[in-house]
Amino acid sequence: MTTTASAREPAPREQASRTSEAPGPGRGGGSGPVPLLDVAGLRVRFGSRTAQPVVDDVSFTLHRGECLALVGESGSGKSVTARTLVGLTGAGAVLEHDRLLFDGEDSSRFNEAVWRRIRGSRVGFVMQDALSSLDSLRPVGREIAEPLRLHAPMTKEQREKKVLDLLTSVGVPEPEFRVTQYPHELSGGLRQRALIASAIACDPELIIADEPTTALDATVAAQVVDLLRELKTADRALLVISHDLAMIARIADRVAVMRAGRIVEQGPTERVLRNPVHPYTRELLAAVPSAASRATRLSSAPPATVGTGRSTRLRQRPDRGTVLIEATGLKRSYKGRDGVTRKAVDDVSFTLAAGETLGIVGESGSGKTTTARIVLGLETAESGAVTLRGRRWGTLSVPEQRDERRHLQVIHQDPLASFDPRYTVERVLTEALRVARVPRGPRRRDRLRELLDLVQLDHGLLRRRPIELSGGQRQRVAIARALAPEPEIVVCDEPVSALDVSVQARILDLLTDLQRELGLAYLFISHDLGVIHHLSDRVLVMKDGAVVESGGVEEIFDRPAHPYTRTLLSAVPRLTTAGD
């Protein structure tokens, strides 16, 4: 059967009658309970029926009481598959399938009016990008109340109470205050939790969660996973899309591994993760960062090396161990819209030496990013001081700060949001080289090519805009931009949190190679303790704006002294494979 999706209101179609038994092969000879989802031979193309399919011959079933996980790298077809299941494939999509059933009914025949009744009430969808999924013009409390208003018979007071209960259930602190905030006023983790609360508001039969823990720290991610597990009851099913294989091991009954639009391996979770059959599955498992992966490469990508071209004239690097950043007694607080002053950073002190990586971990709202912004000079501390390469930020004039800032660069969590969407890759990097005072002409052009070579990007990408690149390619452009002024220090604020495990592995290997080749010091912020353990020399653990524990990476992970650190570590899901 072939259908074409349209962004416009489709013509009404007669709904298929519900069957009492699941028709067709592969389901116990045609008897037994109807699967909530029954997909066979699904193909999705964009543009025309002759285009290369982005989803190619995908088949699976999902019963109530089950959790199926789709895993694979960016572009493997996971999210397109999930969106197709709820009628959101997009304009110009051509669908072919043998079966595409929701609760025994042919969902390809549903018109938009039917889907509007189903989405939100019978199907909850947790999108990957919480900021773009939430309405920026209304408080999150109203956003969460919307499906209740549309699908649940409640009074206004009942809805307000339900919203608070939902926020509490997904681990949002101070829910009475948070309901009044807009999405841009929340951290990435809080936005994701609000999105999950909205998706589960009407107690749907099917929950589709696309990277539900991507932006969450370990403790909150554990709360969300526990919540999703509780939601997987005898009457409800869960479809999870994630690159977090340890989380998948904890929540999923079955796993389907996708690559280039096809399912290459499918089976019970324990069998697939402990004894994978397909080489690609084994490659994904080998890419997971952990204590065991320290000092080893996570990917098969060749190491990055500094070119020998004529434009490479790196400044003299400080000796390893030389203190480059010294922060002492940093304090910063904010007054909320409710009039309450909250401490964002509370008496934080640390040092960062040349050639080392200092990892900063803690839950959302712990003060990690505010600390980094103070170090970068983007926020002003109320008290305390930051000394950069022996010079105090607060004593420098604006021109002196601008000159000193070349030594200190940043890689953001969301590179797409940090680029001018009108710029090509060439203009993004050329602008960075101009600010770095690299002269026009052959030297700037040579340096531009060197930067692309350093981050292992093809020169043919120069004319593309960031929106036309994959997530991994965009992050490489962000790294190249940060390297343009030849810095000594790079602040990495969740630089791999939005990447799937195989792309994350290549980016982490790249950062390690660049540190070795260029002597860089990293201030590395992450909620992923596996990444921190793999990459860091020392670790700073933050909670409620304060440093509760600091020390060498092995000391923190093997012998944590503070109760919060122990709680944080205990919340990390463990991935055991055939070699364990």
XYZ file of C-alpha atoms in Angstrom:
580
model
C 0.000 0.000 0.000
C 1.325 3.482 -0.884
C 0.239 6.819 0.557
C 1.537 10.362 0.231
C 1.717 12.679 3.238
C 0.769 16.327 2.900
C 1.192 19.320 5.154
C -2.328 20.406 4.233
C -5.552 19.087 5.676
C -6.078 15.707 3.993
C -9.385 14.589 2.597
C -11.392 12.507 5.067
C -10.936 8.792 4.696
C -12.998 5.977 6.032
C -11.388 4.365 9.053
C -10.561 0.686 8.888
C -12.752 -1.401 11.133
C -11.099 -2.723 14.253
C -10.347 -6.437 14.266
C -10.522 -8.713 17.262
C -7.470 -10.633 16.126
C -4.277 -9.471 14.507
C -4.401 -10.487 10.852
C -1.453 -11.715 8.881
C 1.598 -13.866 9.588
C 4.021 -13.762 12.472
C 1.525 -13.439 15.314
C 0.708 -16.875 16.605
C -1.217 -18.090 13.575
C -3.581 -15.116 13.603
C -4.766 -15.522 17.179
C -3.959 -13.724 20.392
C -4.134 -10.092 21.487
C -4.000 -7.308 18.933
C -0.599 -5.533 18.989
C -0.876 -1.857 19.798
C 1.517 -1.257 16.901
C 1.923 -3.621 13.963
C 4.349 -2.456 11.273
C 5.392 -4.536 8.269
C 7.397 -3.525 5.195
C 7.370 0.191 5.996
C 9.232 2.398 3.548
C 9.381 6.193 3.678
C 10.688 8.381 0.864
C 10.770 12.161 0.486
C 10.203 13.860 -2.844
C 9.112 11.002 -5.084
C 8.505 7.272 -5.197
C 11.883 6.795 -6.890
C 13.880 8.605 -4.166
C 16.159 6.633 -1.881
C 14.090 5.479 1.117
C 15.062 6.931 4.503
C 13.106 4.101 6.142
C 13.509 0.845 4.254
C 11.457 -2.323 4.844
C 11.046 -1.807 8.603
C 8.901 -4.360 10.449
C 8.091 -4.796 14.139
C 5.218 -5.230 16.578
C 4.655 -3.663 19.984
C 2.160 -5.040 22.489
C 0.732 -3.425 25.587
C 2.988 -4.022 28.550
C 6.124 -3.892 26.363
C 8.913 -1.420 25.732
C 10.653 -1.509 22.349
C 13.791 0.581 21.820
C 15.015 1.876 18.459
C 18.757 2.578 18.484
C 21.177 3.733 15.811
C 23.175 6.745 14.728
C 21.843 10.029 13.334
C 20.207 9.521 9.956
C 19.416 5.860 10.566
C 15.673 6.485 10.263
C 14.655 6.121 13.913
C 12.861 9.446 14.318
C 11.224 9.293 10.862
C 9.867 5.862 11.775
C 8.475 7.176 15.061
C 6.885 10.249 13.483
C 5.296 8.120 10.773
C 3.573 6.040 13.447
C 1.626 9.123 14.613
C 0.912 10.743 11.244
C 3.701 13.320 11.445
C 5.975 12.132 8.657
C 5.861 15.531 6.960
C 5.011 17.143 3.654
C 6.079 15.335 0.513
C 6.560 11.986 2.230
C 5.702 8.854 0.266
C 4.764 5.872 2.466
C 4.722 2.252 1.372
C 3.794 -0.575 3.692
C 2.324 -4.015 3.986
C 0.764 -3.171 7.367
C 0.654 0.015 9.409
C -1.768 -0.675 12.230
C -2.537 1.140 15.461
C -4.606 -0.990 17.837
C -5.755 -3.121 14.916
C -6.793 -0.194 12.696
C -5.077 0.940 9.495
C -3.544 4.216 10.658
C -2.531 5.185 7.112
C -6.259 5.806 6.517
C -6.623 8.220 9.446
C -7.246 11.811 8.399
C -5.916 14.774 10.358
C -9.114 15.135 12.396
C -8.722 11.562 13.629
C -5.069 12.104 14.432
C -5.888 15.228 16.436
C -8.181 13.132 18.624
C -5.537 10.413 19.032
C -2.407 12.484 19.591
C -2.289 13.669 23.173
C -5.071 11.382 24.391
C -4.129 7.882 23.187
C -0.562 8.617 22.064
C 1.922 10.794 23.935
C 4.974 11.987 21.991
C 8.133 13.245 23.719
C 10.161 15.098 21.083
C 13.955 15.298 21.186
C 14.297 19.103 21.012
C 12.388 20.412 24.022
C 13.044 24.097 23.301
C 11.499 24.022 19.829
C 8.706 21.649 20.932
C 7.468 23.887 23.752
C 5.546 27.066 22.911
C 7.909 29.953 23.614
C 4.973 32.371 24.096
C 3.263 30.699 27.033
C 4.324 29.434 30.475
C 5.074 25.723 30.761
C 2.132 25.279 33.130
C -0.284 26.251 30.359
C 1.609 24.032 27.922
C 1.173 20.987 30.156
C -2.472 21.850 30.815
C -3.300 22.033 27.091
C -3.816 18.273 26.482
C -5.860 18.110 29.685
C -8.049 20.966 28.441
C -8.542 19.276 25.073
C -9.002 15.661 26.119
C -9.834 15.400 29.837
C -13.062 16.525 31.541
C -11.632 18.588 34.402
C -12.281 21.854 36.158
C -9.639 24.557 36.012
C -8.661 23.816 39.628
C -8.313 20.095 38.880
C -6.112 20.848 35.870
C -3.859 23.120 37.907
C -3.413 20.449 40.575
C -2.783 17.781 37.934
C -0.095 19.944 36.311
C 1.720 20.317 39.645
C 1.476 16.572 40.246
C 2.875 15.860 36.775
C 5.832 18.208 37.245
C 6.588 16.622 40.604
C 6.419 13.125 39.108
C 9.089 13.966 36.509
C 11.410 15.502 39.089
C 10.873 19.233 38.570
C 11.811 21.166 41.725
C 9.577 23.998 42.953
C 6.706 23.133 40.587
C 4.543 26.001 41.880
C 7.198 28.432 40.638
C 8.105 26.565 37.437
C 4.535 26.603 36.064
C 4.848 30.379 35.694
C 8.124 30.250 33.770
C 8.574 30.326 29.999
C 10.692 27.670 28.214
C 13.646 30.018 27.686
C 13.795 30.597 31.463
C 14.364 26.895 32.155
C 17.517 24.817 31.845
C 17.648 22.155 29.142
C 16.922 19.469 31.690
C 13.890 21.278 33.109
C 12.513 21.881 29.611
C 12.794 18.189 28.803
C 11.000 17.233 31.999
C 8.191 19.681 31.241
C 7.831 18.123 27.792
C 7.553 14.642 29.290
C 4.935 15.881 31.756
C 2.892 17.245 28.838
C 3.167 13.961 26.918
C 1.896 11.807 29.803
C -0.789 14.243 30.987
C -3.741 12.260 29.575
C -2.425 8.831 30.516
C -1.979 7.662 26.885
C -1.934 4.026 25.749
C 1.239 4.522 23.717
C 4.154 6.722 24.719
C 6.777 7.465 22.073
C 9.870 8.983 23.671
C 12.507 10.346 21.269
C 15.735 10.718 23.295
C 13.831 11.373 26.556
C 16.951 11.633 28.760
C 19.336 13.409 26.385
C 19.504 16.693 28.325
C 19.143 15.240 31.815
C 21.697 14.627 34.502
C 22.108 11.144 35.966
C 19.792 11.521 38.960
C 16.947 13.125 37.028
C 17.446 10.720 34.100
C 17.077 7.858 36.579
C 13.827 9.414 37.853
C 12.506 9.730 34.299
C 13.492 6.155 33.428
C 11.783 4.913 36.598
C 8.712 6.947 35.676
C 8.617 5.551 32.146
C 9.015 2.022 33.511
C 6.069 2.611 35.816
C 4.035 3.882 32.872
C 4.687 0.641 30.989
C 1.735 -1.222 32.463
C -0.346 -4.100 31.150
C -2.528 -1.569 29.305
C 0.199 0.682 27.928
C 3.196 0.364 25.588
C 6.403 2.360 25.272
C 8.515 3.053 22.188
C 11.855 4.631 23.112
C 14.406 6.131 20.734
C 17.782 6.697 22.341
C 21.530 6.583 21.841
C 21.975 5.860 25.571
C 22.481 2.102 25.460
C 22.815 1.837 29.237
C 19.405 3.462 29.644
C 18.001 1.140 26.981
C 19.348 -1.857 28.904
C 17.402 -0.706 31.943
C 14.048 0.048 30.373
C 13.541 -1.936 27.144
C 12.207 -5.465 26.699
C 13.310 -5.599 23.079
C 15.779 -3.660 20.926
C 15.760 -2.925 17.203
C 19.065 -1.622 15.841
C 18.698 0.642 12.794
C 21.283 1.636 10.228
C 20.722 3.490 6.940
C 16.968 3.123 7.297
C 16.934 -0.624 7.905
C 16.679 -2.768 11.034
C 19.925 -4.764 11.046
C 19.318 -6.587 14.321
C 16.294 -7.110 16.549
C 15.637 -9.183 19.620
C 15.403 -9.335 23.414
C 17.434 -6.559 25.055
C 19.748 -8.799 27.041
C 20.633 -10.913 24.017
C 21.233 -7.957 21.678
C 23.368 -5.977 24.149
C 25.308 -8.898 25.623
C 25.723 -11.060 22.525
C 25.215 -8.867 19.449
C 25.236 -10.611 16.089
C 25.633 -7.704 13.661
C 29.026 -5.896 13.398
C 27.285 -2.511 13.590
C 25.694 -3.385 16.935
C 29.111 -4.401 18.248
C 30.513 -1.082 16.999
C 27.816 0.870 18.863
C 28.543 -0.972 22.109
C 32.293 -0.377 21.777
C 31.664 3.383 21.421
C 30.116 3.820 24.890
C 32.495 5.872 27.118
C 33.193 4.509 30.598
C 35.924 3.860 33.149
C 37.090 0.925 31.043
C 37.519 3.134 27.966
C 39.960 5.606 29.552
C 43.132 6.084 27.493
C 41.598 4.177 24.567
C 39.913 5.285 21.359
C 36.153 4.921 21.167
C 35.891 4.960 17.378
C 37.739 3.641 14.365
C 38.274 7.170 13.007
C 41.928 8.036 12.314
C 43.604 10.333 14.865
C 43.547 14.053 14.146
C 46.962 15.594 13.550
C 48.261 19.147 13.240
C 49.090 19.912 9.623
C 52.565 20.848 8.464
C 51.419 23.562 6.056
C 53.069 26.970 5.948
C 50.238 28.680 7.850
C 50.669 26.581 10.999
C 52.466 28.911 13.387
C 51.178 27.953 16.808
C 52.079 30.251 19.665
C 54.416 28.981 22.328
C 52.356 26.744 24.605
C 52.705 26.859 28.393
C 54.279 23.830 30.040
C 51.866 21.137 31.160
C 50.869 21.771 34.755
C 51.073 25.562 34.476
C 47.959 27.042 36.085
C 45.930 28.848 33.413
C 42.698 29.522 35.321
C 42.319 30.139 39.028
C 38.807 30.781 40.336
C 38.426 31.759 43.997
C 35.242 32.241 46.010
C 32.900 32.830 43.071
C 29.347 33.808 44.057
C 26.359 34.663 41.876
C 22.633 34.808 42.685
C 19.469 35.741 40.830
C 16.080 37.071 41.856
C 13.287 35.053 40.294
C 9.948 36.338 39.023
C 8.491 35.214 42.342
C 10.806 37.681 44.138
C 12.906 34.942 45.754
C 16.689 35.250 45.452
C 18.424 31.955 44.660
C 22.117 31.192 44.739
C 23.358 30.006 41.348
C 27.044 29.857 42.321
C 28.063 29.700 45.951
C 31.750 30.103 46.924
C 33.184 28.065 44.023
C 36.957 27.716 43.745
C 39.129 25.636 41.401
C 42.202 25.690 39.167
C 42.769 24.472 35.621
C 46.255 23.652 34.376
C 47.673 23.502 30.863
C 47.048 20.202 29.103
C 44.510 18.853 31.609
C 40.777 18.286 31.612
C 38.703 19.375 34.579
C 35.259 17.824 34.493
C 32.328 19.590 36.161
C 29.294 17.437 36.978
C 26.025 18.022 38.795
C 22.310 18.026 38.197
C 20.460 20.705 36.230
C 20.498 23.975 38.176
C 23.623 23.034 40.126
C 25.533 26.053 38.795
C 27.783 24.351 36.228
C 26.952 26.587 33.269
C 26.807 29.801 35.348
C 30.295 29.008 36.658
C 31.511 28.569 33.084
C 29.904 31.848 32.006
C 31.699 33.673 34.835
C 34.997 32.143 33.703
C 34.271 33.227 30.133
C 33.482 36.765 31.277
C 29.860 36.502 30.114
C 28.569 36.829 33.684
C 29.921 38.960 36.515
C 30.487 37.362 39.898
C 29.079 39.228 42.901
C 32.224 38.295 44.781
C 35.331 36.246 44.173
C 37.761 36.464 41.280
C 38.863 34.695 38.118
C 42.538 34.845 37.207
C 43.286 33.950 33.590
C 46.912 33.239 32.735
C 48.017 35.274 35.752
C 45.769 38.287 35.073
C 42.535 39.031 36.945
C 39.522 39.503 34.684
C 38.113 42.266 36.848
C 41.234 44.454 36.572
C 41.494 44.332 32.769
C 40.205 47.042 30.459
C 37.750 46.106 27.717
C 40.490 46.028 25.009
C 42.676 43.916 27.308
C 39.811 41.499 27.953
C 39.167 41.264 24.213
C 42.812 40.458 23.590
C 42.948 37.926 26.436
C 39.743 36.241 25.310
C 41.547 34.773 22.294
C 43.218 32.357 24.705
C 39.834 31.209 26.032
C 37.193 29.756 23.710
C 33.926 27.841 24.115
C 32.094 24.934 22.477
C 28.354 25.138 23.152
C 25.847 22.363 23.757
C 23.733 23.386 20.773
C 26.022 24.517 17.939
C 23.111 25.242 15.604
C 21.750 27.878 17.993
C 25.213 29.474 18.244
C 25.607 29.959 14.466
C 24.084 32.693 12.342
C 21.683 30.648 10.177
C 22.447 32.911 7.193
C 26.162 32.072 7.276
C 27.835 29.280 5.363
C 30.481 27.177 7.095
C 33.115 29.220 5.259
C 31.720 32.492 6.590
C 31.386 31.103 10.156
C 35.061 30.149 10.197
C 36.257 33.200 8.257
C 34.523 35.448 10.794
C 36.340 33.618 13.611
C 39.677 34.012 11.801
C 39.002 37.723 11.271
C 38.350 38.191 14.990
C 41.532 36.179 15.637
C 43.381 38.736 13.455
C 44.508 36.259 10.845
C 45.286 38.470 7.814
C 43.297 38.243 4.600
C 44.625 36.447 1.572
C 46.562 33.187 1.266
C 47.331 32.901 4.979
C 43.659 33.085 5.980
C 42.663 30.632 3.251
C 45.394 28.195 4.320
C 44.370 28.489 7.959
C 40.732 27.866 6.990
C 41.695 24.610 5.273
C 43.872 23.627 8.241
C 40.956 24.067 10.619
C 38.782 21.789 8.491
C 41.582 19.216 8.355
C 42.044 19.403 12.135
C 38.405 18.524 12.768
C 38.342 16.048 9.858
C 35.731 17.835 7.753
C 35.629 17.699 3.968
C 36.464 21.010 2.292
C 33.345 20.587 0.160
C 31.210 21.497 3.181
C 32.420 25.106 3.171
C 29.510 26.328 1.055
C 26.836 24.620 3.148
C 24.867 26.273 5.912
C 24.776 24.709 9.389
C 21.158 23.565 8.952
C 22.334 21.395 6.036
C 24.862 19.513 8.198
C 24.438 16.563 10.521
C 24.732 17.049 14.276
C 28.258 15.654 14.311
C 29.351 17.869 11.411
C 27.903 20.957 13.114
C 29.780 20.151 16.297
C 33.014 19.791 14.319
C 32.429 23.229 12.802
C 31.900 24.580 16.339
C 35.194 23.009 17.427
C 36.970 24.458 14.386
C 35.589 27.903 15.204
C 36.847 27.593 18.780
C 40.325 26.596 17.520
C 40.588 29.539 15.101
C 42.331 31.913 17.593
C 44.702 29.096 18.699
C 43.418 29.112 22.301
C 45.061 27.546 25.317
C 41.753 26.860 27.106
C 38.461 25.561 25.726
C 35.264 25.532 27.782
C 33.142 22.595 26.624
C 29.519 23.007 27.772
C 27.760 19.667 27.147
C 29.409 19.373 23.710
C 28.279 15.778 23.050
C 24.983 15.526 24.948
C 22.828 15.795 21.811
C 24.847 13.300 19.754
C 24.222 9.618 19.294
C 26.781 7.222 20.711
C 28.810 6.595 17.538
C 29.066 10.311 16.615
C 29.785 11.130 20.280
C 32.645 8.629 20.202
C 34.224 10.312 17.189
C 33.890 13.790 18.735
C 35.411 12.629 22.055
C 38.298 11.021 20.184
C 38.745 14.263 18.247
C 38.857 16.349 21.444
C 41.416 13.956 22.929
C 43.560 14.125 19.767
C 43.433 17.925 19.711
C 44.421 18.126 23.367
C 47.410 15.883 22.703
C 48.440 17.751 19.545
C 47.816 21.315 20.706
C 48.272 21.096 24.485
C 44.765 22.377 25.157
C 43.199 22.614 28.615
C 39.511 21.689 28.818
C 36.905 22.845 31.297
C 34.421 20.091 30.460
C 30.811 20.337 31.646
C 28.641 17.261 31.279
C 25.802 15.402 32.958
C 27.104 12.149 31.416
C 29.329 10.576 34.044
C 30.598 7.996 31.553
C 31.939 10.833 29.381
C 33.471 12.571 32.407
C 35.128 9.342 33.592
C 36.524 8.668 30.118
C 37.913 12.155 29.483
C 38.730 13.963 32.746
C 41.872 14.173 34.866
C 40.104 15.845 37.797
C 36.433 16.269 38.678
C 34.386 18.983 40.390
C 31.006 17.863 41.760
C 28.447 20.674 42.168
C 25.089 20.814 43.929
C 22.899 23.868 44.592
C 25.650 26.176 43.347
C 28.378 24.822 45.623
C 31.270 22.406 45.124
C 30.538 19.429 47.372
C 33.541 17.342 46.309
C 36.587 17.580 44.065
C 39.594 15.436 43.284
C 41.213 13.098 40.799
C 38.848 11.202 38.532
C 39.650 7.790 40.042
C 39.316 9.153 43.577
C 35.870 10.627 42.852
C 34.506 7.628 40.968
C 36.058 4.849 43.055
C 36.013 6.434 46.524
C 33.347 9.179 46.629
C 33.233 10.894 50.008
C 30.119 13.065 49.789
C 26.633 11.489 49.990
C 25.477 13.456 46.922
C 28.363 12.122 44.831
C 27.466 8.597 45.891
C 23.828 9.255 44.966
C 24.889 10.661 41.597
C 27.070 7.648 40.820
C 24.467 5.148 41.970
C 21.938 6.674 39.553
C 24.096 5.922 36.501
C 22.719 2.944 34.540
C 25.311 0.230 33.884
C 25.784 -1.395 30.508
C 27.083 -4.956 30.700
C 28.237 -6.593 27.482
C 29.539 -9.985 26.484
C 33.040 -9.108 27.631
C 31.983 -8.143 31.167
